[in-house]
Short mmCIF file of C-alpha atoms in Angstrom, two decimals:
data_model
loop_
_atom_site.label_atom_id
_atom_site.label_comp_id
_atom_site.label_asym_id
_atom_site.label_seq_id
_atom_site.Cartn_x
_atom_site.Cartn_y
_atom_site.Cartn_z
CA UNK C 22 0.00 0.00 0.00
CA UNK C 23 2.81 2.41 0.90
CA UNK C 24 5.59 1.34 -1.46
CA UNK C 25 3.52 0.66 -4.57
CA UNK C 26 0.34 2.74 -4.20
CA UNK C 27 2.05 5.65 -2.41
CA UNK C 28 -0.13 5.71 0.68
CA UNK C 29 1.33 7.84 3.52
CA UNK C 30 4.28 6.31 5.40
CA UNK C 31 2.32 6.47 8.66
CA UNK C 32 0.15 3.61 7.37
CA UNK C 33 3.06 1.20 7.93
CA UNK C 34 2.52 1.72 11.66
CA UNK C 35 -1.02 0.29 11.53
CA UNK C 36 -1.36 -2.85 13.66
CA UNK C 37 -3.86 -5.61 13.15
CA UNK C 38 -6.51 -5.59 15.88
CA UNK C 39 -7.91 -9.13 16.34
CA UNK C 40 -10.67 -7.81 18.64
CA UNK C 41 -12.22 -5.57 15.97
CA UNK C 42 -13.51 -7.56 12.96
CA UNK C 43 -15.63 -10.68 12.53
CA UNK C 44 -16.36 -12.78 9.47
CA UNK C 45 -19.37 -11.85 7.34
CA UNK C 46 -19.15 -8.05 7.44
CA UNK C 47 -19.95 -5.81 4.49
CA UNK C 48 -18.06 -2.78 3.25
CA UNK C 49 -19.96 0.00 1.48
CA UNK C 50 -17.70 1.15 -1.35
CA UNK C 51 -19.81 4.25 -1.87
CA UNK C 52 -20.05 5.55 1.70
CA UNK C 53 -17.04 3.90 3.36
CA UNK C 54 -18.96 2.14 6.15
CA UNK C 55 -18.10 -1.29 7.51
CA UNK C 56 -21.27 -2.97 8.74
CA UNK C 57 -22.96 -6.11 9.95
CA UNK C 58 -26.30 -6.99 8.36
CA UNK C 59 -29.10 -9.19 9.63
CA UNK C 60 -30.91 -12.01 7.83
CA UNK C 61 -33.21 -9.52 6.05
CA UNK C 62 -30.49 -7.12 4.91
CA UNK C 63 -30.93 -4.49 7.61
CA UNK C 64 -27.96 -2.76 9.24
CA UNK C 65 -27.21 -3.85 12.79
CA UNK C 66 -27.84 -0.67 14.87
CA UNK C 67 -24.70 -1.19 17.00
CA UNK C 68 -22.63 -2.72 14.20
CA UNK C 69 -21.92 0.03 11.67
CA UNK C 70 -18.52 1.75 11.64
CA UNK C 71 -17.06 4.60 9.65
CA UNK C 72 -13.38 3.95 10.05
CA UNK C 73 -13.00 2.86 13.67
CA UNK C 74 -15.85 5.04 14.94
CA UNK C 75 -19.21 3.40 15.60
CA UNK C 76 -22.11 5.31 14.04
CA UNK C 77 -25.21 6.12 16.06
CA UNK C 78 -28.67 5.13 14.89
CA UNK C 79 -29.36 8.72 13.87
CA UNK C 80 -26.17 8.80 11.79
CA UNK C 81 -27.10 5.51 10.10
CA UNK C 82 -30.59 6.78 9.26
CA UNK C 83 -29.17 10.10 8.08
CA UNK C 84 -26.70 8.31 5.80
CA UNK C 85 -28.98 5.56 4.48
CA UNK C 86 -32.48 6.92 5.08
CA UNK C 87 -33.40 3.65 6.77
CA UNK C 88 -31.58 0.72 8.31
CA UNK C 89 -32.73 -1.58 5.51
CA UNK C 90 -30.33 -1.84 2.59
CA UNK C 91 -32.27 -1.63 -0.65
CA UNK C 92 -31.39 -3.41 -3.86
CA UNK C 93 -29.71 -0.36 -5.39
CA UNK C 94 -27.65 0.30 -2.26
CA UNK C 95 -26.66 -3.37 -2.04
CA UNK C 96 -24.80 -3.08 -5.35
CA UNK C 97 -22.18 -0.98 -3.59
CA UNK C 98 -21.60 -3.57 -0.85
CA UNK C 99 -18.84 -6.18 -0.85
CA UNK C 100 -18.96 -9.15 1.51
CA UNK C 101 -15.91 -10.10 3.59
CA UNK C 102 -16.52 -13.81 4.01
CA UNK C 103 -13.29 -15.78 4.27
CA UNK C 104 -10.41 -16.17 6.71
CA UNK C 105 -8.45 -13.34 5.07
CA UNK C 106 -11.35 -10.96 5.70
CA UNK C 107 -10.25 -10.26 9.28
CA UNK C 108 -7.08 -8.42 8.30
CA UNK C 109 -8.81 -6.93 5.25
CA UNK C 110 -11.65 -5.42 7.29
CA UNK C 111 -9.24 -4.06 9.87
CA UNK C 112 -6.97 -2.47 7.26
CA UNK C 113 -9.90 -0.88 5.40
CA UNK C 114 -11.26 0.62 8.62
CA UNK C 115 -7.82 1.94 9.62
CA UNK C 116 -7.31 3.51 6.18
CA UNK C 117 -10.69 5.25 6.33
CA UNK C 118 -9.95 6.47 9.84
CA UNK C 119 -6.60 7.88 8.74
CA UNK C 120 -8.19 9.99 6.00
CA UNK C 121 -10.91 11.17 8.38
CA UNK C 122 -8.41 12.17 11.09
CA UNK C 123 -6.16 13.89 8.53
CA UNK C 124 -9.22 15.74 7.12
CA UNK C 125 -8.33 14.54 3.61
CA UNK C 126 -10.86 13.90 0.87
CA UNK C 127 -11.03 10.31 -0.32
CA UNK C 128 -13.11 7.94 -2.39
CA UNK C 129 -14.23 4.95 -0.29
CA UNK C 130 -14.18 2.64 -3.33
CA UNK C 131 -10.53 3.50 -4.03
CA UNK C 132 -9.55 2.38 -0.53
CA UNK C 133 -11.29 -0.96 -0.98
CA UNK C 134 -9.85 -1.47 -4.46
CA UNK C 135 -6.30 -0.65 -3.31
CA UNK C 136 -6.50 -2.92 -0.26
CA UNK C 137 -7.90 -5.69 -2.44
CA UNK C 138 -5.16 -5.18 -5.04
CA UNK C 139 -2.52 -5.29 -2.28
CA UNK C 140 -3.91 -8.58 -0.96
CA UNK C 141 -4.01 -10.03 -4.48
CA UNK C 142 -0.42 -8.87 -5.02
CA UNK C 143 1.02 -10.63 -1.97
CA UNK C 144 -0.68 -13.83 -3.11
CA UNK C 145 0.09 -13.71 -6.83
CA UNK C 146 3.66 -12.55 -6.31
CA UNK C 147 4.28 -15.42 -3.91
CA UNK C 148 5.20 -13.17 -0.97
CA UNK C 149 2.67 -14.74 1.38
CA UNK C 150 3.52 -18.28 0.26
CA UNK C 151 7.27 -17.79 0.72
CA UNK C 152 6.69 -16.18 4.11
CA UNK C 153 4.59 -19.08 5.39
CA UNK C 154 6.92 -21.81 4.10
CA UNK C 155 9.93 -19.99 5.56
CA UNK C 156 8.43 -20.26 9.05
CA UNK C 157 5.72 -22.98 8.95
CA UNK C 158 5.63 -23.49 12.73
CA UNK C 159 4.39 -19.91 13.07
CA UNK C 160 1.58 -20.20 10.54
CA UNK C 161 0.59 -23.85 10.14
CA UNK C 162 -0.90 -26.20 12.71
CA UNK C 163 -0.10 -29.89 12.42
CA UNK C 164 -3.29 -31.92 12.57
CA UNK C 165 -3.26 -35.70 12.81
CA UNK C 166 -7.05 -35.81 13.06
CA UNK C 167 -7.42 -34.28 9.60
CA UNK C 168 -5.17 -37.00 8.22
CA UNK C 169 -7.30 -39.63 9.98
CA UNK C 170 -10.40 -38.16 8.35
CA UNK C 171 -8.89 -38.20 4.86
CA UNK C 172 -7.59 -41.73 5.31
CA UNK C 173 -10.98 -42.91 6.57
CA UNK C 174 -12.63 -41.54 3.43
CA UNK C 175 -10.00 -43.21 1.25
CA UNK C 176 -10.38 -46.54 3.05
CA UNK C 177 -14.15 -46.38 2.50
CA UNK C 178 -13.61 -46.13 -1.26
CA UNK C 179 -14.24 -42.42 -1.62
CA UNK C 180 -12.55 -40.42 -4.37
CA UNK C 181 -10.73 -37.34 -3.06
CA UNK C 182 -9.74 -34.24 -5.00
CA UNK C 183 -7.88 -31.09 -3.96
CA UNK C 184 -8.92 -27.84 -5.65
CA UNK C 185 -6.99 -24.74 -4.65
CA UNK C 186 -6.04 -21.31 -5.96
CA UNK C 187 -2.54 -21.63 -4.51
CA UNK C 188 0.48 -22.68 -6.63
CA UNK C 189 1.58 -26.27 -6.30
CA UNK C 190 4.93 -25.56 -4.60
CA UNK C 191 3.05 -23.92 -1.71
CA UNK C 192 0.48 -26.72 -1.45
CA UNK C 193 3.21 -29.35 -1.53
CA UNK C 194 5.35 -27.57 1.06
CA UNK C 195 2.41 -27.00 3.37
CA UNK C 196 1.05 -30.54 3.10
CA UNK C 197 4.48 -32.06 3.67
CA UNK C 198 4.87 -30.02 6.84
CA UNK C 199 1.37 -30.85 8.09
CA UNK C 200 1.57 -34.58 7.51
CA UNK C 201 5.25 -35.55 7.47
CA UNK C 202 5.17 -36.79 11.09
CA UNK C 203 2.18 -39.03 10.40
CA UNK C 204 3.29 -40.45 7.06
CA UNK C 205 6.99 -40.82 7.70
CA UNK C 206 7.68 -40.17 4.01
CA UNK C 207 7.59 -36.48 3.13
CA UNK C 208 5.81 -36.84 -0.20
CA UNK C 209 3.19 -39.41 0.76
CA UNK C 210 0.33 -36.90 1.10
CA UNK C 211 -0.27 -37.25 -2.65
CA UNK C 212 -1.42 -40.84 -2.06
CA UNK C 213 -4.59 -39.46 -0.47
CA UNK C 214 -5.87 -37.63 -3.55
CA UNK C 215 -7.12 -38.93 -6.89
CA UNK C 216 -6.97 -35.46 -8.45
CA UNK C 217 -4.83 -32.44 -7.48
CA UNK C 218 -5.68 -29.08 -9.09
CA UNK C 219 -3.71 -25.93 -8.25
CA UNK C 220 -4.04 -22.32 -9.44
CA UNK C 221 -7.71 -23.03 -10.12
CA UNK C 222 -8.67 -19.33 -10.04
CA UNK C 223 -11.88 -19.77 -8.05
CA UNK C 224 -14.59 -18.50 -8.29
CA UNK C 225 -14.03 -18.09 -12.08
CA UNK C 226 -13.28 -21.83 -12.15
CA UNK C 227 -17.01 -22.55 -11.80
CA UNK C 228 -18.18 -20.39 -14.72
CA UNK C 229 -15.24 -20.21 -17.17
CA UNK C 230 -14.26 -22.67 -19.89
CA UNK C 231 -10.51 -22.61 -19.30
CA UNK C 232 -8.76 -25.86 -20.23
CA UNK C 233 -6.75 -27.92 -17.76
CA UNK C 234 -2.97 -27.93 -18.15
CA UNK C 235 -0.67 -30.62 -16.78
CA UNK C 236 2.00 -29.11 -14.52
CA UNK C 237 5.58 -30.33 -14.34
CA UNK C 238 6.75 -29.53 -10.80
CA UNK C 239 10.41 -30.32 -11.54
CA UNK C 240 10.64 -28.01 -14.55
CA UNK C 241 8.01 -25.57 -13.27
CA UNK C 242 6.19 -25.39 -16.59
CA UNK C 243 2.90 -26.41 -18.19
CA UNK C 244 2.44 -29.10 -20.83
CA UNK C 245 0.82 -28.30 -24.16
CA UNK C 246 -1.09 -31.56 -24.52
CA UNK C 247 -4.84 -31.75 -24.04
CA UNK C 248 -6.06 -33.07 -20.70
CA UNK C 249 -8.91 -35.56 -21.18
CA UNK C 250 -8.20 -37.78 -18.14
CA UNK C 251 -6.82 -37.25 -14.65
CA UNK C 252 -3.76 -39.18 -13.45
CA UNK C 253 -3.35 -39.37 -9.63
CA UNK C 254 0.43 -39.06 -10.07
CA UNK C 255 0.15 -35.75 -11.94
CA UNK C 256 -0.76 -32.19 -10.97
CA UNK C 257 -3.10 -29.98 -12.97
CA UNK C 258 -3.42 -26.21 -13.27
CA UNK C 259 -6.34 -23.93 -14.15
CA UNK C 260 -9.32 -25.71 -15.75
CA UNK C 261 -13.03 -25.24 -15.15
CA UNK C 262 -15.97 -27.01 -13.55
CA UNK C 263 -17.46 -27.98 -16.90
CA UNK C 264 -14.33 -29.89 -17.96
CA UNK C 265 -13.91 -31.35 -14.48
CA UNK C 266 -17.40 -32.87 -14.60
CA UNK C 267 -16.89 -34.19 -18.13
CA UNK C 268 -13.62 -35.90 -17.19
CA UNK C 269 -14.58 -37.33 -13.79
CA UNK C 270 -18.27 -38.02 -14.41
CA UNK C 271 -18.85 -36.98 -10.77
CA UNK C 272 -22.25 -35.35 -10.70
CA UNK C 273 -24.79 -33.94 -8.29
CA UNK C 274 -25.22 -34.99 -4.67
CA UNK C 275 -22.62 -37.78 -4.90
CA UNK C 276 -19.98 -35.03 -4.55
CA UNK C 277 -19.41 -33.03 -1.36
CA UNK C 278 -17.06 -30.04 -1.49
CA UNK C 279 -15.41 -28.53 1.60
CA UNK C 280 -14.46 -24.85 1.66
CA UNK C 281 -14.18 -21.87 3.99
CA UNK C 282 -15.33 -19.07 1.65
CA UNK C 283 -19.09 -19.00 1.09
CA UNK C 284 -18.81 -17.15 -2.21
CA UNK C 285 -15.51 -18.26 -3.80
CA UNK C 286 -15.69 -21.86 -2.56
CA UNK C 287 -19.30 -22.88 -2.09
CA UNK C 288 -21.61 -20.80 -4.27
CA UNK C 289 -20.39 -22.36 -7.54
CA UNK C 290 -20.48 -26.00 -6.37
CA UNK C 291 -23.90 -25.58 -4.76
CA UNK C 292 -25.32 -24.20 -8.02
CA UNK C 293 -23.75 -27.16 -9.83
CA UNK C 294 -25.76 -29.50 -7.61
CA UNK C 295 -22.90 -30.68 -5.39
CA UNK C 296 -23.27 -31.04 -1.66
CA UNK C 297 -21.27 -28.39 0.18
CA UNK C 298 -19.66 -28.21 3.62
CA UNK C 299 -18.69 -24.83 5.07
CA UNK C 300 -15.63 -24.80 7.37
CA UNK C 301 -16.08 -21.97 9.90
CA UNK C 302 -13.33 -21.97 12.51
CA UNK C 303 -15.11 -19.49 14.80
CA UNK C 304 -18.06 -21.83 15.24
CA UNK C 305 -16.45 -23.82 18.05
CA UNK C 306 -15.76 -20.74 20.17
CA UNK C 307 -19.22 -19.30 19.60
CA UNK C 308 -20.91 -22.56 20.62
CA UNK C 309 -18.91 -22.60 23.84
CA UNK C 310 -19.81 -18.97 24.62
CA UNK C 311 -23.53 -19.36 23.97
CA UNK C 312 -23.65 -22.43 26.20
CA UNK C 313 -21.79 -20.76 29.06
CA UNK C 314 -23.90 -20.14 32.18
CA UNK C 315 -23.14 -16.41 32.17
CA UNK C 316 -24.37 -16.04 28.59
CA UNK C 317 -27.48 -18.14 29.26
CA UNK C 318 -28.25 -15.97 32.29
CA UNK C 319 -28.08 -12.76 30.24
CA UNK C 320 -30.05 -14.38 27.43
CA UNK C 321 -32.82 -15.44 29.83
CA UNK C 322 -32.86 -11.96 31.33
CA UNK C 323 -33.13 -10.43 27.85
CA UNK C 324 -36.11 -12.63 26.89
CA UNK C 325 -37.90 -11.94 30.18
CA UNK C 326 -37.53 -8.19 29.68
CA UNK C 327 -38.65 -8.56 26.08
CA UNK C 328 -41.78 -10.38 27.26
CA UNK C 329 -42.48 -7.70 29.89
CA UNK C 330 -42.14 -4.96 27.27
CA UNK C 331 -44.53 -6.80 25.00
CA UNK C 332 -47.12 -7.07 27.78
CA UNK C 333 -46.59 -3.44 28.72
CA UNK C 334 -47.26 -2.17 25.19
CA UNK C 335 -50.24 -4.52 24.82
CA UNK C 336 -51.78 -3.20 28.05
CA UNK C 337 -50.95 0.49 28.10
CA UNK C 338 -51.76 2.72 25.15
CA UNK C 339 -49.77 5.86 24.35
CA UNK C 340 -52.41 8.22 25.70
CA UNK C 341 -52.63 6.26 28.97
CA UNK C 342 -48.94 6.51 29.86
CA UNK C 343 -48.39 8.29 33.14
CA UNK C 344 -45.05 9.53 34.39
CA UNK C 345 -44.65 6.34 36.40
CA UNK C 346 -45.44 4.20 33.35
CA UNK C 347 -42.91 6.08 31.25
CA UNK C 348 -40.32 5.67 33.99
CA UNK C 349 -40.96 1.90 34.09
CA UNK C 350 -40.77 1.72 30.27
CA UNK C 351 -37.43 3.55 30.26
CA UNK C 352 -36.08 1.26 32.96
CA UNK C 353 -37.09 -1.87 31.05
CA UNK C 354 -35.59 -0.55 27.80
CA UNK C 355 -32.34 0.29 29.56
CA UNK C 356 -32.19 -3.13 31.22
CA UNK C 357 -32.80 -4.83 27.88
CA UNK C 358 -30.01 -2.81 26.26
CA UNK C 359 -27.60 -3.69 29.09
CA UNK C 360 -28.34 -7.40 28.67
CA UNK C 361 -27.90 -7.08 24.91
CA UNK C 362 -24.56 -5.26 25.29
CA UNK C 363 -23.30 -7.84 27.79
CA UNK C 364 -24.05 -10.72 25.42
CA UNK C 365 -22.44 -8.89 22.52
CA UNK C 366 -19.22 -8.23 24.42
CA UNK C 367 -18.82 -11.94 25.13
CA UNK C 368 -18.33 -12.56 21.40
CA UNK C 369 -16.75 -9.42 19.96
CA UNK C 370 -16.75 -5.90 21.39
CA UNK C 371 -17.38 -4.24 18.02
CA UNK C 372 -19.74 -6.50 16.08
CA UNK C 373 -20.88 -9.23 18.48
CA UNK C 374 -21.52 -12.80 17.32
CA UNK C 375 -20.88 -14.02 13.78
CA UNK C 376 -24.15 -15.86 13.35
CA UNK C 377 -26.70 -13.69 15.17
CA UNK C 378 -27.41 -10.00 15.67
CA UNK C 379 -27.69 -8.26 19.03
CA UNK C 380 -31.47 -8.75 18.90
CA UNK C 381 -31.16 -12.51 18.42
CA UNK C 382 -31.98 -12.58 14.70
CA UNK C 383 -29.79 -14.50 12.31
CA UNK C 384 -27.11 -12.45 10.57
CA UNK C 385 -26.61 -12.04 6.83
CA UNK C 386 -23.68 -14.44 7.16
CA UNK C 387 -26.11 -17.06 8.48
CA UNK C 388 -28.38 -16.33 5.52
CA UNK C 389 -25.57 -17.19 3.10
CA UNK C 390 -24.87 -20.40 4.98
CA UNK C 391 -28.52 -21.34 4.44
CA UNK C 392 -28.07 -20.53 0.74
CA UNK C 393 -24.81 -22.25 -0.09
CA UNK C 394 -23.94 -24.83 2.59
CA UNK C 395 -25.64 -28.18 3.14
CA UNK C 396 -23.66 -28.65 6.34
CA UNK C 397 -21.31 -26.46 8.36
CA UNK C 398 -18.71 -27.25 10.98
CA UNK C 399 -15.60 -25.80 12.62
CA UNK C 400 -13.19 -28.38 11.14
CA UNK C 401 -13.49 -31.33 8.72
CA UNK C 402 -12.35 -33.94 11.25
CA UNK C 403 -15.56 -33.39 13.23
CA UNK C 404 -17.07 -35.87 10.79
CA UNK C 405 -14.98 -38.60 12.44
CA UNK C 406 -17.63 -38.56 15.17
CA UNK C 407 -20.12 -40.04 12.68
CA UNK C 408 -20.20 -43.16 10.57
CA UNK C 409 -19.42 -42.49 6.87
CA UNK C 410 -22.92 -43.78 6.04
CA UNK C 411 -24.61 -41.36 8.45
CA UNK C 412 -27.40 -39.15 7.10
CA UNK C 413 -27.24 -35.60 8.46
CA UNK C 414 -30.40 -33.53 8.66
CA UNK C 415 -31.86 -30.63 10.62
CA UNK C 416 -34.68 -31.46 13.08
CA UNK C 417 -37.91 -30.18 11.61
CA UNK C 418 -38.83 -28.20 14.72
CA UNK C 419 -35.63 -26.10 14.62
CA UNK C 420 -36.41 -22.56 13.45
CA UNK C 421 -32.91 -21.21 14.06
CA UNK C 422 -29.47 -22.43 13.05
CA UNK C 423 -28.87 -25.90 14.51
CA UNK C 424 -25.84 -24.93 16.60
CA UNK C 425 -27.97 -22.46 18.58
CA UNK C 426 -29.71 -25.35 20.32
CA UNK C 427 -28.47 -25.64 23.90
CA UNK C 428 -25.75 -28.26 24.31
CA UNK C 429 -25.42 -30.42 27.42
CA UNK C 430 -22.79 -28.92 29.72
CA UNK C 431 -20.97 -32.24 30.20
CA UNK C 432 -19.86 -32.10 26.53
CA UNK C 433 -17.62 -29.17 27.37
CA UNK C 434 -15.86 -30.86 30.26
CA UNK C 435 -12.36 -32.17 29.59
#
């Protein structure tokens, strides 16, 4: 941002704040606001920031006219849905705040575009890949359970494929580090997969008609021959979903695709008729928080106050409100807000929980899970808890996301 796009040198001093962003936020490229939306596309009253300053309800209504984002306004919004979105959201907010504090004019869309270009640059140039492989213990977590899961699938006769936007040298280096202790041989991870596709260029992979190219890892070049069959011993670059389906003959619900980005990973496969599994790392922490006694206490308090307010408004009309009634109403509203704030702070001080709003409604992020994911979990190896033949379904009486159902406390004891 500073060296290439000539942003002020002071921007180098910005530090990532892990307590600020959550997954599933939206950035308004026209107005420069970073916001959390609910299931119906309305702005969360306590979850809209201009830079690092939270906007009041009056400021939101003054800026947007209403909390609900209309279809025309939605065209200016970009969703921040994957694991990289945390640093992206934080950097965008810090950039906006810098221009505000410096009293400099700026175009909010330029900030987003430049941050996005910078992120793309560190990936395409290989900076991020070289940095991770140079110090894998800092960035990668060895996981024997994931290997167990992949081996279980292989032993049950499943066909496994790896589809990634990363270059092969990074995938190979990362997988060797993750699984070398379990395999013994550093290159044995390839035995798990029937097809390995790198530099797939998702999400364009799902809609383009780019041909597959066979990649020679020793010479670091692409073959010129046509790819009309996949060899487990070879690596493939680019390609498209159409060609993939024609070659493999893997169609519809017999395929399940795992990914952590609802748009880049799961939207395309779900439209193609595949089953999809969303990997959401934050899920585990949020389940633990919402099943904690302190959270349940505040939640019960919130619902009791909500019920009292409903009875109050049903009993007392506006023209019947005395000073005592108004005082009671104010006290109940304040108590409800305190309970709401307490619950929010348990998840994230700026935006609250990932899956629900402060009022208990599902968030826009939850809406997209409903759209594009058949199942969601915090990590793939959670499926080891079920038989491979198990049929997963949502109970018909559940009107909220399944993980919001209270979990027995003994499951959290170690």
